[in-house]
Amino acid sequence: MLTLYYAPHTCALASHIALEEAGADYNCVRVDFDGEEQKQPGYLAINPKARVPSLVTERGILTETPAILIYISQLYPAAKLAPLDDPFELARVQSFNAYLCATVHVAHAHRRRGHRWADDPAAIASMAAKVPQTVAECFRLIESQMFAGPFVMGDRCTVADFYLFTIARWLEGDSVDIAALPKIQAHRERLSRRPGVVKVLAEELA
């Protein structure tokens, strides 16, 4: 059985949805970020990065959302959560997920995690103030150039959709008007109606 360590309102939601949609045999362990459990020795032994998600498998522990998503896709190929039979299309999924991880999520993190990059309070405040612009620019690029529709890659829902859905849920908090991103807004609404997504959100937000 797989075990996912997660915290509510984090990118771990994407992996949680993927496990549910794949029909995986898994359980979840909630990490208390408010109590800084992620910094305690017990959790650091699982993930020394002090982040979520972490996925415990029979062969070891995986971290980083893109890696976990592709692992779930390959472990449960019948769920067809990635185009595993097409190297180019699979690379496109990986490219999209890498952009969310390395660029979009980092832009979002400048709102509350500026201390990761600077010590000067003025610099931290400046980074936070720029988040509405930088995150909006990222999503405008996704909307205009990277989103095929009705799902990220076209007609088939893939793990890229679960990752996009997760990060798009942060837009209002980043002061980005989702109404100016009609494709993203429609996608978020579409994903929110999937039974697996409804189940996972109910569990995480309980």
mmCIF file of C-alpha atoms in Angstrom:
data_model
loop_
_atom_site.group_PDB
_atom_site.id
_atom_site.type_symbol
_atom_site.label_atom_id
_atom_site.label_comp_id
_atom_site.label_asym_id
_atom_site.label_seq_id
_atom_site.Cartn_x
_atom_site.Cartn_y
_atom_site.Cartn_z
ATOM 1 C CA MET A 1 0.000 0.000 0.000
ATOM 2 C CA LEU A 2 1.113 3.534 -0.766
ATOM 3 C CA THR A 3 1.118 6.226 1.903
ATOM 4 C CA LEU A 4 0.806 9.896 0.992
ATOM 5 C CA TYR A 5 1.898 12.577 3.428
ATOM 6 C CA TYR A 6 0.060 15.810 2.712
ATOM 7 C CA ALA A 7 -1.113 19.082 4.203
ATOM 8 C CA PRO A 8 -4.345 20.854 3.231
ATOM 9 C CA HIS A 9 -4.110 23.790 0.808
ATOM 10 C CA THR A 10 -0.775 22.609 -0.618
ATOM 11 C CA CYS A 11 0.373 21.146 -3.912
ATOM 12 C CA ALA A 12 0.028 17.680 -2.357
ATOM 13 C CA LEU A 13 -3.606 17.874 -3.453
ATOM 14 C CA ALA A 14 -2.564 16.978 -7.005
ATOM 15 C CA SER A 15 -0.956 13.711 -5.895
ATOM 16 C CA HIS A 16 -3.914 12.904 -3.647
ATOM 17 C CA ILE A 17 -6.313 13.345 -6.570
ATOM 18 C CA ALA A 18 -4.098 11.239 -8.837
ATOM 19 C CA LEU A 19 -4.090 8.367 -6.339
ATOM 20 C CA GLU A 20 -7.867 8.499 -6.069
ATOM 21 C CA GLU A 21 -8.425 8.754 -9.828
ATOM 22 C CA ALA A 22 -6.004 5.889 -10.442
ATOM 23 C CA GLY A 23 -7.920 3.610 -8.105
ATOM 24 C CA ALA A 24 -4.761 3.120 -6.069
ATOM 25 C CA ASP A 25 -4.508 1.185 -2.831
ATOM 26 C CA TYR A 26 -3.357 4.005 -0.569
ATOM 27 C CA ASN A 27 -3.778 5.808 2.696
ATOM 28 C CA CYS A 28 -3.024 9.380 3.735
ATOM 29 C CA VAL A 29 -1.273 10.997 6.669
ATOM 30 C CA ARG A 30 -1.953 14.663 7.349
ATOM 31 C CA VAL A 31 1.044 16.792 8.300
ATOM 32 C CA ASP A 32 0.201 19.659 10.645
ATOM 33 C CA PHE A 33 1.822 22.687 9.045
ATOM 34 C CA ASP A 34 0.252 25.046 11.573
ATOM 35 C CA GLY A 35 2.101 23.178 14.302
ATOM 36 C CA GLU A 36 5.228 22.973 12.126
ATOM 37 C CA GLU A 37 5.154 19.189 12.216
ATOM 38 C CA GLN A 38 7.042 19.202 8.909
ATOM 39 C CA LYS A 39 10.111 20.488 10.790
ATOM 40 C CA GLN A 40 10.065 17.811 13.462
ATOM 41 C CA PRO A 41 12.460 14.829 13.439
ATOM 42 C CA GLY A 42 9.693 12.322 12.740
ATOM 43 C CA TYR A 43 8.694 13.920 9.460
ATOM 44 C CA LEU A 44 12.209 14.995 8.508
ATOM 45 C CA ALA A 45 13.125 11.309 8.549
ATOM 46 C CA ILE A 46 10.551 10.861 5.779
ATOM 47 C CA ASN A 47 11.325 14.041 3.840
ATOM 48 C CA PRO A 48 14.371 16.085 4.904
ATOM 49 C CA LYS A 49 13.143 18.911 2.646
ATOM 50 C CA ALA A 50 10.356 19.544 5.201
ATOM 51 C CA ARG A 51 7.815 19.773 2.386
ATOM 52 C CA VAL A 52 4.854 17.846 1.073
ATOM 53 C CA PRO A 53 3.927 15.727 -0.742
ATOM 54 C CA SER A 54 5.869 12.637 0.214
ATOM 55 C CA LEU A 55 4.842 9.236 -1.107
ATOM 56 C CA VAL A 56 6.020 6.120 0.716
ATOM 57 C CA THR A 57 6.283 3.135 -1.610
ATOM 58 C CA GLU A 58 7.543 -0.389 -1.111
ATOM 59 C CA ARG A 59 10.809 0.625 -2.794
ATOM 60 C CA GLY A 60 11.391 3.900 -0.985
ATOM 61 C CA ILE A 61 10.098 7.434 -0.603
ATOM 62 C CA LEU A 62 9.318 9.784 -3.484
ATOM 63 C CA THR A 63 9.074 13.551 -3.219
ATOM 64 C CA GLU A 64 8.302 16.389 -5.688
ATOM 65 C CA THR A 65 4.914 16.543 -7.347
ATOM 66 C CA PRO A 66 5.971 15.908 -10.980
ATOM 67 C CA ALA A 67 7.837 12.749 -9.961
ATOM 68 C CA ILE A 68 4.969 11.445 -7.860
ATOM 69 C CA LEU A 69 2.404 12.156 -10.573
ATOM 70 C CA ILE A 70 4.309 10.291 -13.270
ATOM 71 C CA TYR A 71 5.001 7.417 -10.879
ATOM 72 C CA ILE A 72 1.291 7.013 -10.156
ATOM 73 C CA SER A 73 0.551 7.179 -13.888
ATOM 74 C CA GLN A 74 3.043 4.410 -14.609
ATOM 75 C CA LEU A 75 2.076 2.284 -11.614
ATOM 76 C CA TYR A 76 -1.578 2.293 -12.677
ATOM 77 C CA PRO A 77 -1.452 2.380 -16.493
ATOM 78 C CA ALA A 78 -5.043 1.198 -16.870
ATOM 79 C CA ALA A 79 -6.224 4.523 -15.443
ATOM 80 C CA LYS A 80 -4.666 6.284 -18.460
ATOM 81 C CA LEU A 81 -3.592 9.345 -16.498
ATOM 82 C CA ALA A 82 -0.690 10.013 -18.881
ATOM 83 C CA PRO A 83 0.063 9.148 -22.536
ATOM 84 C CA LEU A 84 2.548 6.430 -21.582
ATOM 85 C CA ASP A 85 2.614 4.939 -25.076
ATOM 86 C CA ASP A 86 3.699 8.177 -26.762
ATOM 87 C CA PRO A 87 7.145 9.497 -25.746
ATOM 88 C CA PHE A 88 6.552 12.963 -27.206
ATOM 89 C CA GLU A 89 3.142 13.465 -25.612
ATOM 90 C CA LEU A 90 4.439 12.118 -22.311
ATOM 91 C CA ALA A 91 7.269 14.647 -22.480
ATOM 92 C CA ARG A 92 4.685 17.397 -23.069
ATOM 93 C CA VAL A 93 2.901 16.383 -19.861
ATOM 94 C CA GLN A 94 6.223 16.452 -18.044
ATOM 95 C CA SER A 95 7.052 19.846 -19.534
ATOM 96 C CA PHE A 96 3.751 21.294 -18.354
ATOM 97 C CA ASN A 97 4.138 19.868 -14.866
ATOM 98 C CA ALA A 98 7.718 21.121 -14.661
ATOM 99 C CA TYR A 99 6.532 24.629 -15.512
ATOM 100 C CA LEU A 100 3.935 24.503 -12.745
ATOM 101 C CA CYS A 101 6.528 23.243 -10.285
ATOM 102 C CA ALA A 102 9.552 25.358 -11.158
ATOM 103 C CA THR A 103 7.940 28.612 -12.262
ATOM 104 C CA VAL A 104 4.278 29.010 -11.287
ATOM 105 C CA HIS A 105 4.541 27.572 -7.791
ATOM 106 C CA VAL A 106 7.694 29.595 -7.128
ATOM 107 C CA ALA A 107 5.968 32.790 -8.257
ATOM 108 C CA HIS A 108 3.098 32.005 -5.873
ATOM 109 C CA ALA A 109 5.489 31.269 -3.009
ATOM 110 C CA HIS A 110 6.860 34.802 -3.097
ATOM 111 C CA ARG A 111 3.609 35.970 -1.447
ATOM 112 C CA ARG A 112 4.189 34.210 1.876
ATOM 113 C CA ARG A 113 7.612 32.605 1.577
ATOM 114 C CA GLY A 114 9.826 35.534 0.613
ATOM 115 C CA HIS A 115 12.134 34.679 3.503
ATOM 116 C CA ARG A 116 13.393 31.768 1.412
ATOM 117 C CA TRP A 117 15.105 34.219 -0.932
ATOM 118 C CA ALA A 118 15.827 37.340 1.140
ATOM 119 C CA ASP A 119 16.342 38.591 4.693
ATOM 120 C CA ASP A 120 15.612 42.270 4.065
ATOM 121 C CA PRO A 121 11.978 43.026 5.063
ATOM 122 C CA ALA A 122 11.684 45.539 2.248
ATOM 123 C CA ALA A 123 12.823 42.980 -0.308
ATOM 124 C CA ILE A 124 10.386 40.409 1.072
ATOM 125 C CA ALA A 125 7.549 42.934 0.892
ATOM 126 C CA SER A 126 8.523 43.831 -2.660
ATOM 127 C CA MET A 127 8.425 40.187 -3.718
ATOM 128 C CA ALA A 128 4.991 39.737 -2.167
ATOM 129 C CA ALA A 129 3.673 42.857 -3.873
ATOM 130 C CA LYS A 130 4.703 41.532 -7.282
ATOM 131 C CA VAL A 131 2.905 38.186 -6.936
ATOM 132 C CA PRO A 132 -0.394 39.289 -8.539
ATOM 133 C CA GLN A 133 1.549 40.340 -11.634
ATOM 134 C CA THR A 134 3.894 37.374 -11.911
ATOM 135 C CA VAL A 135 1.271 34.711 -11.216
ATOM 136 C CA ALA A 136 -1.178 36.354 -13.626
ATOM 137 C CA GLU A 137 1.502 36.386 -16.325
ATOM 138 C CA CYS A 138 2.116 32.676 -15.794
ATOM 139 C CA PHE A 139 -1.557 31.864 -16.114
ATOM 140 C CA ARG A 140 -2.039 34.063 -19.152
ATOM 141 C CA LEU A 141 0.713 32.061 -20.844
ATOM 142 C CA ILE A 142 -0.967 28.803 -19.871
ATOM 143 C CA GLU A 143 -4.329 30.081 -21.089
ATOM 144 C CA SER A 144 -3.059 31.349 -24.439
ATOM 145 C CA GLN A 145 -0.255 28.935 -25.353
ATOM 146 C CA MET A 146 -0.174 25.794 -23.210
ATOM 147 C CA PHE A 147 -3.792 24.729 -22.671
ATOM 148 C CA ALA A 148 -5.312 22.607 -25.451
ATOM 149 C CA GLY A 149 -8.811 22.225 -23.970
ATOM 150 C CA PRO A 150 -11.064 20.962 -22.641
ATOM 151 C CA PHE A 151 -8.219 19.424 -20.642
ATOM 152 C CA VAL A 152 -4.596 20.515 -20.540
ATOM 153 C CA MET A 153 -3.462 18.080 -23.219
ATOM 154 C CA GLY A 154 -6.706 17.943 -25.183
ATOM 155 C CA ASP A 155 -9.588 15.496 -24.873
ATOM 156 C CA ARG A 156 -8.000 13.237 -22.265
ATOM 157 C CA CYS A 157 -7.730 14.126 -18.580
ATOM 158 C CA THR A 158 -4.192 13.554 -17.322
ATOM 159 C CA VAL A 159 -2.199 14.174 -14.163
ATOM 160 C CA ALA A 160 -1.382 17.620 -15.598
ATOM 161 C CA ASP A 161 -5.023 18.539 -15.031
ATOM 162 C CA PHE A 162 -4.870 17.619 -11.354
ATOM 163 C CA TYR A 163 -1.764 19.752 -10.914
ATOM 164 C CA LEU A 164 -3.231 22.732 -12.773
ATOM 165 C CA PHE A 165 -6.466 22.450 -10.785
ATOM 166 C CA THR A 166 -4.484 22.481 -7.545
ATOM 167 C CA ILE A 167 -2.498 25.610 -8.322
ATOM 168 C CA ALA A 168 -5.450 27.402 -9.940
ATOM 169 C CA ARG A 169 -7.245 27.125 -6.589
ATOM 170 C CA TRP A 170 -4.697 29.630 -5.235
ATOM 171 C CA LEU A 171 -5.466 32.380 -7.750
ATOM 172 C CA GLU A 172 -7.850 34.388 -5.604
ATOM 173 C CA GLY A 173 -5.392 34.334 -2.721
ATOM 174 C CA ASP A 174 -2.766 35.698 -5.088
ATOM 175 C CA SER A 175 -5.158 38.519 -6.096
ATOM 176 C CA VAL A 176 -5.501 37.216 -9.640
ATOM 177 C CA ASP A 177 -8.896 37.618 -11.297
ATOM 178 C CA ILE A 178 -9.792 34.158 -12.579
ATOM 179 C CA ALA A 179 -12.653 35.658 -14.589
ATOM 180 C CA ALA A 180 -9.963 37.102 -16.876
ATOM 181 C CA LEU A 181 -8.843 33.514 -17.547
ATOM 182 C CA PRO A 182 -11.996 31.865 -18.942
ATOM 183 C CA LYS A 183 -10.309 28.613 -19.986
ATOM 184 C CA ILE A 184 -8.683 28.185 -16.591
ATOM 185 C CA GLN A 185 -11.919 29.067 -14.826
ATOM 186 C CA ALA A 186 -13.922 26.560 -16.879
ATOM 187 C CA HIS A 187 -11.267 23.917 -16.297
ATOM 188 C CA ARG A 188 -11.300 24.476 -12.542
ATOM 189 C CA GLU A 189 -15.074 24.170 -12.478
ATOM 190 C CA ARG A 190 -14.953 21.050 -14.657
ATOM 191 C CA LEU A 191 -12.404 19.330 -12.433
ATOM 192 C CA SER A 192 -14.237 20.286 -9.256
ATOM 193 C CA ARG A 193 -17.203 18.187 -10.388
ATOM 194 C CA ARG A 194 -15.252 14.954 -10.858
ATOM 195 C CA PRO A 195 -16.250 12.409 -8.186
ATOM 196 C CA GLY A 196 -12.629 11.672 -7.279
ATOM 197 C CA VAL A 197 -11.862 15.351 -6.813
ATOM 198 C CA VAL A 198 -15.002 15.895 -4.746
ATOM 199 C CA LYS A 199 -14.022 12.973 -2.487
ATOM 200 C CA VAL A 200 -10.437 14.150 -1.987
ATOM 201 C CA LEU A 201 -11.433 17.752 -1.268
ATOM 202 C CA ALA A 202 -13.962 16.567 1.300
ATOM 203 C CA GLU A 203 -11.282 14.498 3.021
ATOM 204 C CA GLU A 204 -8.608 17.200 2.988
ATOM 205 C CA LEU A 205 -10.839 20.050 4.103
ATOM 206 C CA ALA A 206 -12.775 18.124 6.766
#
